[in-house]
Amino acid sequence: MRPADSTRVGYVVKRYPRYSETFIVTEILAHEAAGLDLDIISLRPPCDTHFQDALAQVRAPVHYLDGEGARAADLWAAWQRAAEAWPGLWARAAAMRGADARDVFQALQLARLVRDRGIGHLHAHFATLPAAVARLVAALTGITYSFTAHAKDIFHESVCRQELAARLRDASAVVTVSEFNLAYLRDTFGADAARVVRIYNGLDLARFPVGTARTAGHIVAVGRLVEKKGFEVLVDACAELGARGVAYTCDLIGTGELEDALRARIRARGVEARVRMLGARPQRDVAAAIAAASVFAAPCLVGEDGNRDGLPTTLLEAMASGTPCVSTDVTGIPEVIANGDTGWMVRQGDAVDLADVLQRVLARPETAHAVAARARRRIEQDFDAHRNAARVRALFAESADRGRAGASWQAVGA
């Protein structure tokens, strides 16, 4: 039942494209540059209003699976079409026990697509819905699947540990994006996580040259306007800087559910003249803004629901651009920010501590730039997209070998 072409890989994501998931596009482009044939499978339609410039370079076709409003007749028809492509599918029906009906419907469509496109392996980004559907397809067809676990998909309070354990156990390979995540998964899931490996999200370093013209006293922060980014703390820190008579300006780039709350906080703290909210911007504009800043702030924190960043891509981009960075010790950030060596670390949620460090960095630009130069070298060492994507492809090859050795599948609810 194995497709003849075992090199073609299907990338399974919840939505494609997503403005905030630049790391997926970067990884896909690195694979394509190395000659890997890909298909992109999106389980939901896109909902963003802004997209990344790099999308135009992606050659892989994108397949959007039906799901909304499906009826029993649609599910049955999808089953019949998938069974035409995979005659052994009837004997594997028990593997669907306990699965969500919409996930099964999409898995059946994807099973048919796997046959039609000659896809030999599926790789899902995020351990939740994409990995769940990829796992179902693997159970139905016998091909292998792997996934990358990021942060919300393993730390959020809504994550079902039983389901995540099953995916860790029977995926042919699992990647996670920081040493912190790796230690958490192994401590929490024991033997089920024994094969998880850490591969950092990579950057196309050519797209992030070191900035040479910086605006004095200018702070930039980039990210979705959600609790875990800590932007409310940054607004308070800006107010503290103003109270101390520090000359500064600050731009927040991004959109999100806290936009209105942040605007209200900026007014309440009286910093409208110095703190701007710029909304979403094209990636080239974001890169230019970071490269021109005196300091990049990433005051990340752990949200009340357990959500947190794994290792923020925008922080890595700022380090690559030679912009001095100030962040916190949340999850994997200490793996790149060594306090005083490659950046500065402050206590999460502490606006005064953040203001203290921002003030020092702004006051000593020569020291800050020396630290930023070491940060650039740190990124070159471990975050090159082409090197890291090659490690992911090696896992795909190992998966094919493991698939040929055969796999036993349990029902999804097991």
Coordinates of C-alpha atoms in Angstrom, one line a residue:
M1 CA 0.0 0.0 0.0
R2 CA 3.0 2.2 0.0
P3 CA 3.2 4.9 -2.8
A4 CA 6.0 4.4 -5.3
D5 CA 7.3 7.9 -4.8
S6 CA 8.5 7.9 -1.1
T7 CA 10.2 11.3 -1.4
R8 CA 7.2 13.5 -1.9
V9 CA 6.2 15.1 1.4
G10 CA 2.9 16.6 2.3
Y11 CA 3.0 19.5 4.8
V12 CA -0.1 19.6 6.9
V13 CA -1.1 22.9 8.6
K14 CA -4.2 24.3 10.1
R15 CA -4.3 27.4 7.9
Y16 CA -2.2 28.4 5.0
P17 CA -0.9 31.0 4.8
R18 CA -0.7 32.6 8.2
Y19 CA 1.0 35.9 8.7
S20 CA 2.6 34.9 12.0
E21 CA 3.9 31.6 10.8
T22 CA 6.9 32.8 8.8
F23 CA 9.0 29.8 10.1
I24 CA 6.8 27.4 8.1
V25 CA 7.3 29.3 4.9
T26 CA 11.0 29.6 5.5
E27 CA 11.3 25.8 6.1
I28 CA 9.3 25.0 3.0
L29 CA 11.5 27.3 0.8
A30 CA 14.7 25.7 2.2
H31 CA 13.3 22.2 1.3
E32 CA 12.4 23.4 -2.2
A33 CA 15.9 24.9 -2.6
A34 CA 17.3 21.5 -1.8
G35 CA 15.0 19.8 -4.4
L36 CA 12.4 18.3 -2.2
D37 CA 9.0 17.9 -3.8
L38 CA 6.2 19.1 -1.6
D39 CA 2.4 19.6 -1.3
I40 CA 0.9 21.9 1.2
I41 CA -2.4 20.8 2.8
S42 CA -4.5 23.4 4.7
L43 CA -7.2 22.1 7.0
R44 CA -8.9 25.5 7.3
P45 CA -9.1 28.5 4.9
P46 CA -6.8 31.5 5.5
C47 CA -8.2 34.3 7.6
D48 CA -5.4 36.8 7.8
T49 CA -5.5 40.2 5.9
H50 CA -1.8 40.5 5.4
F51 CA 0.6 37.9 4.0
Q52 CA 4.4 37.4 3.9
D53 CA 6.4 38.5 0.9
A54 CA 8.2 35.2 0.7
L55 CA 4.9 33.4 -0.1
A56 CA 5.4 34.3 -3.8
Q57 CA 8.5 32.1 -3.9
V58 CA 6.8 28.9 -2.8
R59 CA 6.3 26.5 -5.7
A60 CA 4.4 23.8 -3.8
P61 CA 0.7 23.5 -4.7
V62 CA -1.7 24.2 -1.8
H63 CA -4.7 21.9 -1.2
Y64 CA -7.6 23.2 0.9
L65 CA -9.7 20.3 2.4
D66 CA -13.4 20.6 2.8
G67 CA -14.7 20.5 6.4
E68 CA -17.3 23.1 7.2
G69 CA -20.9 21.9 7.1
A70 CA -20.2 18.3 6.0
R71 CA -23.1 15.9 6.2
A72 CA -23.1 12.2 6.8
A73 CA -23.5 11.7 3.0
D74 CA -20.4 13.7 2.4
L75 CA -18.4 11.6 4.9
W76 CA -19.6 8.4 3.3
A77 CA -18.8 9.6 -0.2
A78 CA -15.3 10.6 1.0
W79 CA -14.9 7.1 2.5
Q80 CA -15.8 5.5 -0.8
R81 CA -13.4 7.6 -2.8
A82 CA -10.6 7.0 -0.3
A83 CA -11.3 3.2 -0.4
E84 CA -11.0 3.2 -4.2
A85 CA -7.4 4.5 -3.8
W86 CA -6.6 2.4 -0.7
P87 CA -8.5 -1.0 -0.8
G88 CA -7.0 -2.0 2.6
L89 CA -8.8 1.0 4.1
W90 CA -11.8 -1.0 5.2
A91 CA -9.6 -3.2 7.4
R92 CA -8.2 -0.1 9.1
A93 CA -11.5 1.5 9.9
A94 CA -11.2 0.6 13.6
A95 CA -8.3 3.1 13.8
M96 CA -10.9 5.9 13.5
R97 CA -12.6 5.0 16.8
G98 CA -12.9 8.0 19.0
A99 CA -11.8 10.5 16.4
D100 CA -13.7 13.8 15.6
A101 CA -16.0 13.4 12.6
R102 CA -14.6 16.4 10.9
D103 CA -11.0 15.2 11.3
V104 CA -12.0 11.8 9.8
F105 CA -13.7 13.6 6.9
Q106 CA -10.6 15.6 6.2
A107 CA -8.3 12.5 6.7
L108 CA -10.3 10.6 4.1
Q109 CA -9.9 13.5 1.6
L110 CA -6.2 13.7 2.4
A111 CA -5.8 9.9 2.0
R112 CA -7.1 10.2 -1.5
L113 CA -4.8 13.1 -2.2
V114 CA -1.9 11.1 -0.9
R115 CA -2.5 8.5 -3.5
D116 CA -3.2 11.0 -6.4
R117 CA -0.1 13.1 -5.6
G118 CA 2.2 10.2 -4.8
I119 CA 2.9 11.6 -1.3
G120 CA 5.1 9.2 0.7
H121 CA 5.3 11.0 4.0
L122 CA 3.2 13.7 5.9
H123 CA 4.8 16.3 8.2
A124 CA 2.4 18.4 10.4
H125 CA 3.3 21.7 11.9
F126 CA 1.8 21.8 15.5
A127 CA 1.0 18.8 17.6
T128 CA -2.8 19.5 17.8
L129 CA -5.2 19.4 14.8
P130 CA -2.6 19.0 12.0
A131 CA -0.9 16.2 13.7
A132 CA -4.2 14.6 14.6
V133 CA -5.3 14.5 10.9
A134 CA -1.9 13.4 9.7
R135 CA -2.0 10.5 12.2
L136 CA -5.4 9.4 11.0
V137 CA -4.2 9.4 7.4
A138 CA -1.1 7.3 8.4
A139 CA -3.4 4.9 10.1
L140 CA -5.6 4.6 7.1
T141 CA -2.9 4.3 4.4
G142 CA 0.2 3.0 6.1
I143 CA 2.4 5.9 5.1
T144 CA 4.5 7.6 7.8
Y145 CA 3.9 10.9 9.5
S146 CA 5.9 13.3 11.7
F147 CA 5.2 16.6 13.3
T148 CA 6.8 19.7 14.8
A149 CA 5.7 20.7 18.3
H150 CA 6.0 24.4 19.0
A151 CA 4.5 25.9 22.2
K152 CA 0.8 26.4 22.5
D153 CA 0.2 22.9 21.2
I154 CA 2.1 21.5 24.2
F155 CA 1.7 24.0 27.0
H156 CA -1.8 25.4 26.7
E157 CA -4.4 24.2 29.2
S158 CA -6.6 22.9 26.4
V159 CA -4.0 20.3 25.3
C160 CA -5.2 16.7 25.8
R161 CA -2.2 14.9 27.2
Q162 CA -3.6 11.5 26.3
E163 CA -3.9 12.5 22.6
L164 CA -0.5 14.1 22.6
A165 CA 1.1 11.0 24.2
A166 CA -0.4 8.8 21.4
R167 CA 1.0 11.1 18.7
L168 CA 4.4 11.2 20.3
R169 CA 4.4 7.4 20.6
D170 CA 3.5 6.5 17.1
A171 CA 4.8 9.3 14.9
S172 CA 7.8 8.2 12.9
A173 CA 9.6 11.4 14.0
V174 CA 8.9 14.4 16.2
V175 CA 10.7 17.7 16.2
T176 CA 10.4 20.5 18.8
V177 CA 11.9 23.9 18.6
S178 CA 13.8 24.5 21.9
E179 CA 15.8 22.5 24.5
F180 CA 13.2 23.7 27.0
N181 CA 10.4 22.1 25.1
L182 CA 12.5 18.9 24.7
A183 CA 13.1 18.6 28.4
Y184 CA 9.4 19.3 29.1
L185 CA 8.2 16.7 26.7
R186 CA 10.6 14.0 28.0
D187 CA 9.8 14.9 31.7
T188 CA 6.1 14.8 31.1
F189 CA 5.7 12.0 28.6
G190 CA 8.7 9.7 29.5
A191 CA 9.3 6.9 27.0
D192 CA 6.6 8.2 24.6
A193 CA 8.8 11.2 24.0
A194 CA 12.1 9.3 23.7
R195 CA 12.4 10.0 20.0
V196 CA 11.7 13.7 20.1
V197 CA 14.6 15.8 18.7
R198 CA 15.3 19.5 19.0
I199 CA 15.7 21.4 15.7
Y200 CA 15.5 25.2 16.0
N201 CA 13.3 27.1 13.5
G202 CA 15.7 28.5 10.9
L203 CA 16.1 31.9 9.3
D204 CA 17.1 32.8 5.8
L205 CA 20.0 34.8 7.0
A206 CA 20.4 36.6 3.7
R207 CA 17.0 38.3 4.4
F208 CA 18.3 39.8 7.6
P209 CA 21.5 41.8 7.0
V210 CA 22.9 43.6 10.0
G211 CA 21.4 47.1 10.2
T212 CA 23.8 50.0 9.8
A213 CA 21.6 53.1 10.3
R214 CA 19.7 53.1 13.6
T215 CA 17.3 55.7 15.0
A216 CA 18.6 56.8 18.4
G217 CA 16.3 56.1 21.3
H218 CA 13.9 54.0 19.3
I219 CA 12.4 50.8 20.6
V220 CA 10.6 48.2 18.4
A221 CA 8.4 45.2 19.4
V222 CA 6.8 42.8 16.9
G223 CA 4.3 40.1 17.4
R224 CA 0.6 39.2 17.8
L225 CA -1.1 41.3 20.3
V226 CA -1.9 38.6 22.7
E227 CA -1.2 38.1 26.4
K228 CA 2.0 35.9 26.1
K229 CA 3.8 38.7 24.2
G230 CA 3.8 40.9 27.3
F231 CA 3.2 44.2 25.4
E232 CA 1.1 45.6 28.2
V233 CA 4.3 45.4 30.3
L234 CA 6.2 47.2 27.6
V235 CA 3.7 50.0 27.6
D236 CA 4.1 50.4 31.4
A237 CA 7.9 50.3 30.9
C238 CA 7.6 53.1 28.4
A239 CA 5.6 55.2 30.8
E240 CA 8.4 54.6 33.4
L241 CA 11.0 55.7 30.9
G242 CA 9.1 58.9 30.3
A243 CA 8.8 59.6 34.0
R244 CA 12.6 59.3 34.3
G245 CA 13.1 61.8 31.5
V246 CA 14.5 59.3 29.0
A247 CA 14.2 60.3 25.4
Y248 CA 12.6 57.4 23.5
T249 CA 10.0 56.4 21.0
C250 CA 8.4 53.0 20.6
D251 CA 6.6 51.1 17.8
L252 CA 4.4 48.1 18.3
I253 CA 3.9 46.1 15.1
G254 CA 1.2 43.4 14.9
T255 CA -2.5 42.8 15.3
G256 CA -4.5 40.7 17.7
E257 CA -7.2 40.3 20.3
L258 CA -5.6 42.8 22.7
E259 CA -5.4 45.7 20.3
D260 CA -8.2 47.7 21.9
A261 CA -6.9 47.0 25.4
L262 CA -3.4 48.1 24.4
R263 CA -4.6 51.3 22.9
A264 CA -6.6 52.1 26.1
R265 CA -3.5 51.3 28.1
I266 CA -1.3 53.7 26.0
R267 CA -3.9 56.5 26.6
A268 CA -4.2 55.7 30.3
R269 CA -0.4 55.8 30.8
G270 CA -0.2 59.1 28.8
V271 CA 2.4 57.8 26.2
E272 CA 0.4 58.4 23.0
A273 CA 3.0 60.8 21.8
R274 CA 5.8 58.3 22.0
V275 CA 4.2 54.8 21.6
R276 CA 2.7 54.0 18.2
M277 CA 0.7 50.9 17.2
L278 CA 1.4 50.3 13.5
G279 CA -0.7 47.2 12.9
A280 CA 0.4 44.4 10.6
R281 CA 3.1 45.2 8.1
P282 CA 4.7 43.4 5.2
Q283 CA 7.6 41.3 6.3
R284 CA 10.2 43.4 4.4
D285 CA 8.9 46.5 6.3
V286 CA 9.1 44.6 9.6
A287 CA 12.7 43.6 8.9
A288 CA 13.6 47.2 8.0
A289 CA 11.9 48.5 11.2
I290 CA 13.8 46.0 13.3
A291 CA 17.1 46.8 11.6
A292 CA 16.7 50.5 12.2
A293 CA 15.8 50.3 15.9
S294 CA 18.1 51.0 18.8
V295 CA 16.7 48.1 20.8
F296 CA 14.2 45.2 20.2
A297 CA 11.9 44.4 23.1
A298 CA 10.4 40.9 23.6
P299 CA 8.9 41.0 27.1
C300 CA 7.3 37.5 26.8
L301 CA 5.5 35.9 29.7
V302 CA 3.5 32.8 30.6
G303 CA -0.2 33.5 30.1
E304 CA -2.9 32.6 32.6
D305 CA -4.0 29.8 30.4
G306 CA -0.4 28.4 30.2
N307 CA 0.2 29.7 26.7
R308 CA 3.7 30.9 26.0
D309 CA 6.2 31.4 23.2
G310 CA 8.6 28.6 22.4
L311 CA 11.3 30.8 20.9
P312 CA 9.9 33.9 19.2
T313 CA 10.9 34.1 15.5
T314 CA 10.9 37.9 15.7
L315 CA 13.5 37.8 18.5
L316 CA 15.7 35.6 16.3
E317 CA 15.2 38.0 13.4
A318 CA 16.2 40.9 15.6
M319 CA 19.3 39.1 16.7
A320 CA 20.2 38.3 13.1
S321 CA 19.8 42.0 12.2
G322 CA 22.3 43.0 14.8
T323 CA 19.7 44.9 16.9
P324 CA 20.3 44.8 20.7
C325 CA 17.6 42.6 22.3
V326 CA 15.9 42.6 25.7
S327 CA 13.7 39.7 26.6
T328 CA 12.7 37.4 29.5
D329 CA 13.5 33.9 30.6
V330 CA 10.4 32.3 29.2
T331 CA 10.8 28.8 27.8
G332 CA 13.6 28.6 25.2
I333 CA 14.6 32.3 25.2
P334 CA 17.6 31.7 27.6
E335 CA 19.0 29.3 24.9
V336 CA 19.8 32.4 22.7
I337 CA 19.9 35.3 25.2
A338 CA 22.8 35.0 27.6
N339 CA 22.3 38.0 29.9
G340 CA 24.9 40.7 29.0
D341 CA 26.6 38.6 26.4
T342 CA 24.0 38.1 23.5
G343 CA 21.3 40.3 24.9
W344 CA 19.6 41.2 28.2
M345 CA 17.2 39.3 30.3
V346 CA 14.5 40.9 32.6
R347 CA 12.0 39.4 34.9
Q348 CA 8.7 38.6 33.1
G349 CA 5.9 40.9 34.0
D350 CA 8.2 43.4 35.7
A351 CA 7.8 46.8 34.0
V352 CA 10.4 48.6 36.2
D353 CA 13.0 45.9 35.5
L354 CA 12.3 46.2 31.8
A355 CA 12.5 50.0 32.0
D356 CA 15.9 49.8 33.9
V357 CA 17.4 47.6 31.2
L358 CA 16.0 49.6 28.2
Q359 CA 17.4 52.8 29.8
R360 CA 20.9 51.3 30.1
V361 CA 20.8 49.9 26.6
L362 CA 19.7 53.2 25.1
A363 CA 22.3 55.1 27.1
R364 CA 25.3 52.9 25.9
P365 CA 24.9 52.2 22.2
E366 CA 28.5 51.1 21.7
T367 CA 28.2 48.4 24.4
A368 CA 24.8 47.4 23.0
H369 CA 26.2 47.0 19.5
A370 CA 29.0 44.8 20.7
V371 CA 26.5 42.5 22.4
A372 CA 24.3 42.5 19.3
A373 CA 27.3 41.5 17.2
R374 CA 27.7 38.4 19.4
A375 CA 24.0 37.7 19.0
R376 CA 24.3 37.7 15.3
R377 CA 27.1 35.1 15.5
R378 CA 24.9 33.0 17.8
I379 CA 22.1 33.0 15.2
E380 CA 24.6 32.1 12.4
Q381 CA 25.7 29.2 14.5
D382 CA 22.4 27.4 15.1
F383 CA 19.6 29.0 13.2
D384 CA 20.5 28.8 9.5
A385 CA 17.3 27.7 7.7
H386 CA 19.1 25.5 5.1
R387 CA 21.2 23.6 7.7
N388 CA 18.2 23.0 9.9
A389 CA 15.9 22.0 7.1
A390 CA 18.5 19.4 6.0
R391 CA 18.2 17.9 9.5
V392 CA 14.4 17.8 9.1
R393 CA 14.8 16.0 5.7
A394 CA 17.1 13.5 7.3
L395 CA 14.2 12.7 9.7
F396 CA 11.9 12.2 6.7
A397 CA 14.4 9.7 5.3
E398 CA 14.6 7.9 8.6
S399 CA 10.8 7.8 8.7
A400 CA 10.7 6.1 5.3
D401 CA 13.0 3.4 6.6
R402 CA 10.9 3.1 9.8
G403 CA 7.8 2.9 7.7
R404 CA 9.2 0.1 5.6
A405 CA 9.8 -1.9 8.8
G406 CA 6.1 -1.6 9.5
A407 CA 4.1 0.1 12.2
S408 CA 1.3 -1.0 14.5
W409 CA -1.5 1.5 15.0
Q410 CA -3.9 2.0 17.9
A411 CA -7.3 3.6 17.7
V412 CA -7.1 7.4 18.2
G413 CA -8.8 7.2 21.5
A414 CA -6.4 4.6 22.8

